[in-house]
mmCIF file of C-alpha atoms in Angstrom:
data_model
loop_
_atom_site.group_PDB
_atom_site.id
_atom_site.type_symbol
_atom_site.label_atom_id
_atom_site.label_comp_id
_atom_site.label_asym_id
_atom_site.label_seq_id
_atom_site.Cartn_x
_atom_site.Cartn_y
_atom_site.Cartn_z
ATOM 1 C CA UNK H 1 0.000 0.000 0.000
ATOM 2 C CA UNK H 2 1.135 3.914 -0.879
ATOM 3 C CA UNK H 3 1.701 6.302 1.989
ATOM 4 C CA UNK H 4 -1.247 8.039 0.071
ATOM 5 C CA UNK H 5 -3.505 5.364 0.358
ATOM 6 C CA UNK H 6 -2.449 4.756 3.958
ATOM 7 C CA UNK H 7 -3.410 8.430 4.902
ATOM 8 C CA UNK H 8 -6.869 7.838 3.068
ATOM 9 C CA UNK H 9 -7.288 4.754 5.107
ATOM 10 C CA UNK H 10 -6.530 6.164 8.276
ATOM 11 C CA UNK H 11 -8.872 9.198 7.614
ATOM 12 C CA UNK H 12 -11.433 7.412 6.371
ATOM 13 C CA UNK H 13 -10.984 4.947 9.877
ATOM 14 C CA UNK H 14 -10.880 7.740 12.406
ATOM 15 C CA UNK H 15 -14.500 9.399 10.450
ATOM 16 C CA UNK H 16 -15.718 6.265 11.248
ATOM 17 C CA UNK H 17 -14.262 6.057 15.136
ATOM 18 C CA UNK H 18 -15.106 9.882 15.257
ATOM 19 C CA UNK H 19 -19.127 8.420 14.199
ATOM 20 C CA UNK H 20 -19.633 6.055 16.320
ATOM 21 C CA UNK H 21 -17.720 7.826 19.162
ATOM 22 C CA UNK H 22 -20.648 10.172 19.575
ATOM 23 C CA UNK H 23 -23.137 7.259 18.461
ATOM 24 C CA UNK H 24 -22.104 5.788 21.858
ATOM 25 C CA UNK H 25 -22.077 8.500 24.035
ATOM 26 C CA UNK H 26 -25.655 9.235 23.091
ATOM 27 C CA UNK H 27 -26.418 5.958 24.187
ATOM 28 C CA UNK H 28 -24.654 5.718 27.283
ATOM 29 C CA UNK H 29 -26.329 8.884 28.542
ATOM 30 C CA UNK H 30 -28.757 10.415 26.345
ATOM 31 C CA UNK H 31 -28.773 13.861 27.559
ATOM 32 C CA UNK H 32 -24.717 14.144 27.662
ATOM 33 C CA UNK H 33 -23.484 15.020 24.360
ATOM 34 C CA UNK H 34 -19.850 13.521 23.095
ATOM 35 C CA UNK H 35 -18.828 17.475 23.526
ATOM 36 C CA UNK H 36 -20.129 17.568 26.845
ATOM 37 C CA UNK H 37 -19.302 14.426 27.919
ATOM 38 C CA UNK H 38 -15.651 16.119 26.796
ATOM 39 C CA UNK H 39 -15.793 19.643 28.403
ATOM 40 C CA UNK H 40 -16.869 18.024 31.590
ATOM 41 C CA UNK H 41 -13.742 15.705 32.004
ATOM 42 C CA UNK H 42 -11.847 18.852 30.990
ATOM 43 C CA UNK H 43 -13.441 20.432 33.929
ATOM 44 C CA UNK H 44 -12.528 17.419 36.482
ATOM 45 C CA UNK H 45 -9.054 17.427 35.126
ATOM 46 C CA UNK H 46 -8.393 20.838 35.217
ATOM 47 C CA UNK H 47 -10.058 21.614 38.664
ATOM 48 C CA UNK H 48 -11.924 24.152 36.866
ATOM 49 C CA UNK H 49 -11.483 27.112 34.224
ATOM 50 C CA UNK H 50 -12.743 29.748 32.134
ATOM 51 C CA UNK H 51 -15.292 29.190 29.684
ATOM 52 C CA UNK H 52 -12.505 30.806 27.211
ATOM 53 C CA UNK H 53 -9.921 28.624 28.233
ATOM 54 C CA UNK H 54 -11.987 25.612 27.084
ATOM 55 C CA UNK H 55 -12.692 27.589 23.808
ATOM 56 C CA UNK H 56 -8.886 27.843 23.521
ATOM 57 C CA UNK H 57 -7.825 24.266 24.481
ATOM 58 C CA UNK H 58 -10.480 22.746 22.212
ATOM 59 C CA UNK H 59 -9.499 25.197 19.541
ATOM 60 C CA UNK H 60 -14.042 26.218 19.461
ATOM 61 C CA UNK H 61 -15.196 29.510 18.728
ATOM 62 C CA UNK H 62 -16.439 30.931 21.845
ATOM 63 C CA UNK H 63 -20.097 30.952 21.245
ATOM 64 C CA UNK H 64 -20.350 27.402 20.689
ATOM 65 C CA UNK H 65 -18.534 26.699 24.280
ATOM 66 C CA UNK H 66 -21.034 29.305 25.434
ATOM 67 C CA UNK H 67 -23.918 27.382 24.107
ATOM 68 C CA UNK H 68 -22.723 24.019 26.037
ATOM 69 C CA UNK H 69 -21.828 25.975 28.921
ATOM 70 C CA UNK H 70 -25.259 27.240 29.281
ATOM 71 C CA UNK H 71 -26.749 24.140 28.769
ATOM 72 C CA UNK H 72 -24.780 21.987 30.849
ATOM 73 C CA UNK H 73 -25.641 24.882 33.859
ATOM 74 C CA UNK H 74 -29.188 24.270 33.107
ATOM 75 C CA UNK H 75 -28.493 20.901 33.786
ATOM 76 C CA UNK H 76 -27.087 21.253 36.842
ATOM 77 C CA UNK H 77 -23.653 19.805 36.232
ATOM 78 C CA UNK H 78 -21.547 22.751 36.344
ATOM 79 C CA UNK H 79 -21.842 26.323 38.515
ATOM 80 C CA UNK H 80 -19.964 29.596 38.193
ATOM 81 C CA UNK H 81 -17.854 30.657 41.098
ATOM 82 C CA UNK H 82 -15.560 33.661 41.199
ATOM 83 C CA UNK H 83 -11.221 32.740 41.213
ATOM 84 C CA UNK H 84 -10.094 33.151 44.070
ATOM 85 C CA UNK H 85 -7.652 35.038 43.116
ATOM 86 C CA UNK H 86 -9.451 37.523 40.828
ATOM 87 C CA UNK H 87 -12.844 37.952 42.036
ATOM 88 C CA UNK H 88 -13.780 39.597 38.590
ATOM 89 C CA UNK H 89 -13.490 35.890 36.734
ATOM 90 C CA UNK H 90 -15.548 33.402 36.842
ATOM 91 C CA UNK H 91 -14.353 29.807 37.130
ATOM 92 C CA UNK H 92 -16.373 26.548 35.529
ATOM 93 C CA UNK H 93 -16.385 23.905 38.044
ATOM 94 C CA UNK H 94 -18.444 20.665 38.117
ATOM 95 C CA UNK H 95 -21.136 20.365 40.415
ATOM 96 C CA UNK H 96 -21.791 17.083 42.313
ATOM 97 C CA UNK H 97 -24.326 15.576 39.663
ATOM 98 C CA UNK H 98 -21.918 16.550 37.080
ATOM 99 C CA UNK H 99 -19.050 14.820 39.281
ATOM 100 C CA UNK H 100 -21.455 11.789 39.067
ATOM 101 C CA UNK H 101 -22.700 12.063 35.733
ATOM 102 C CA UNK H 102 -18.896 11.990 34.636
ATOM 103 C CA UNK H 103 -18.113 9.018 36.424
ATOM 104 C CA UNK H 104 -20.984 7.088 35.860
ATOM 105 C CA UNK H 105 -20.526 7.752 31.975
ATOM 106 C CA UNK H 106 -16.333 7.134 32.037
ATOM 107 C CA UNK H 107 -16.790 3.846 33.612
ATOM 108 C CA UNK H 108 -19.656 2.956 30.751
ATOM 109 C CA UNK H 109 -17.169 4.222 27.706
ATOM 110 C CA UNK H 110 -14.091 2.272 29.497
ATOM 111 C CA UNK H 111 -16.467 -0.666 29.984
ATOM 112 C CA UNK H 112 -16.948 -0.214 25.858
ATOM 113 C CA UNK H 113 -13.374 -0.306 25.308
ATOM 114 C CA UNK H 114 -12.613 -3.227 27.353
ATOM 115 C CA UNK H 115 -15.121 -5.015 25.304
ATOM 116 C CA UNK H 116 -14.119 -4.037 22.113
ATOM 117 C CA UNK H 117 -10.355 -4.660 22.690
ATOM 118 C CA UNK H 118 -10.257 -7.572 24.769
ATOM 119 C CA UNK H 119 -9.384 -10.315 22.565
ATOM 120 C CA UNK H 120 -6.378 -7.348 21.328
ATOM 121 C CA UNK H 121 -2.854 -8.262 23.075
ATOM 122 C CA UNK H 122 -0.728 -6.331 25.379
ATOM 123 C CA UNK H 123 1.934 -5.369 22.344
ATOM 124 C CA UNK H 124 -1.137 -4.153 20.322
ATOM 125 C CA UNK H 125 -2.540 -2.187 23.196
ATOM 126 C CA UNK H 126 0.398 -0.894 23.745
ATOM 127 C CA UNK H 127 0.742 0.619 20.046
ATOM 128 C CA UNK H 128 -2.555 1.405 19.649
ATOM 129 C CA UNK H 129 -2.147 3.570 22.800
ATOM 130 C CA UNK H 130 1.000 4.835 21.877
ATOM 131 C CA UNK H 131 0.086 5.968 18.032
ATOM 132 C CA UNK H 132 -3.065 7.716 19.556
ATOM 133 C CA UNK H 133 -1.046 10.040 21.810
ATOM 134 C CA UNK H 134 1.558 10.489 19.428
ATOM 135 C CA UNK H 135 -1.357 11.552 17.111
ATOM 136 C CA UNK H 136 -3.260 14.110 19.452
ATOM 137 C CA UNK H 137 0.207 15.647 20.718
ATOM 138 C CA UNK H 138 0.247 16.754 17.523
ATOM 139 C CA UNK H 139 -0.791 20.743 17.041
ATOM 140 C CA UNK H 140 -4.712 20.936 15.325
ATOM 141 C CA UNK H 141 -4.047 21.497 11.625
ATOM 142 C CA UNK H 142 -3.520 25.416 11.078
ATOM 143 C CA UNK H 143 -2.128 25.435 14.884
ATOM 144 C CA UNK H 144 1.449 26.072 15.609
ATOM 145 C CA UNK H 145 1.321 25.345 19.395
ATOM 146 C CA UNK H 146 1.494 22.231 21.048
ATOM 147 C CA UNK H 147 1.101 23.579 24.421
ATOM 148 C CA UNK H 148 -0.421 20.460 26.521
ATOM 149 C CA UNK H 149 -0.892 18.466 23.876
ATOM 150 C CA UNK H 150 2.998 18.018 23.668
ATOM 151 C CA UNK H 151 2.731 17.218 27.632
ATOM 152 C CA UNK H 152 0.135 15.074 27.018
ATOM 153 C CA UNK H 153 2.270 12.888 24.849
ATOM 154 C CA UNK H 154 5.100 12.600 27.409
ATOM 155 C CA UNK H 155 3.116 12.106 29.780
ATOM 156 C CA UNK H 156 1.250 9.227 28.033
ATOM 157 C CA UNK H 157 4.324 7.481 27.572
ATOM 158 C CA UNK H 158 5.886 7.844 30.844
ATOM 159 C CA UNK H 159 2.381 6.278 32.781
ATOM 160 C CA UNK H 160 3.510 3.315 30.017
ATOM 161 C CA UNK H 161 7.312 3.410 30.588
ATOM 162 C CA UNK H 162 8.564 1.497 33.403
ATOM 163 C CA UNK H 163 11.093 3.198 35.445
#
């Protein structure tokens, strides 16, 4: 096979992950879009930050984050709270249902995962892992920072790399 063809292949494969990535999460929790599902882990992870900083990590014009933002306050799974450190910003944090909601919908997707890899071995895990860190520490096409993504990466590979 041509590098050419191998790009098409892999493009074509990740439209269909990409499809039936948000496919499942409607299942899994009906209500919690693959977006949400994805700011709200961001949330966890982070502790909290500005609606503008998830705009800027997820590389999503601001009105869109606004949008799920507002909906996912509606919903109860995330409050405003000024920083403590300048009461003029406001700081995204999860509420307690959202805490929930997030963990009850990780453990479904990892469940997922488990099933649909479980007959892949170790060494193939391993790559698979490995090529899809490698492949989001990348920079966003038109994006000359890495920023986290590049820590991302390393850090990927060290939680894999004995010491």
């Amino acid at each position: 096979m041509k590098p050419a063809d191998d790009v098409e292949t892999i493009q074509r494969e990740m439209t269909v992950f990409a499809r039936r990535a948000r496919a499942a999460a409607g299942r899994m929790h009906p209500e919690l879009s693959l977006v949400s599902y994805t700011l709200l882990g961001h949330l966890e992870e982070s502790g909290g930050c500005r609606a503008t900083d998830l705009a800027a990590h997820y590389a999503l014009d601001k009105s869109t984050v606004s949008r799920q933002v507002a909906a996912l306050e509606r919903a109860g799974l995330i409050e405003r709270r000024p920083d403590a450190e300048d009461q003029r910003v406001l700081v995204l944090h999860l509420t307690e249902a959202g805490r929930r909601i997030l963990a009850q919908v990780t453990e479904s997707r990892r469940a997922a995962f488990r099933e649909r890899l479980a007959d892949w071995s170790a060494e193939d895990l391993a790559r698979f892992a490995d090529y899809l860190v490698r492949y989001n520490a990348g920079p966003a096409p038109g994006r000359r920072d890495q920023g986290r993504a590049a820590r991302t990466h390393d850090q990927g590979r060290a939680a894999r790399t004995p010491d």
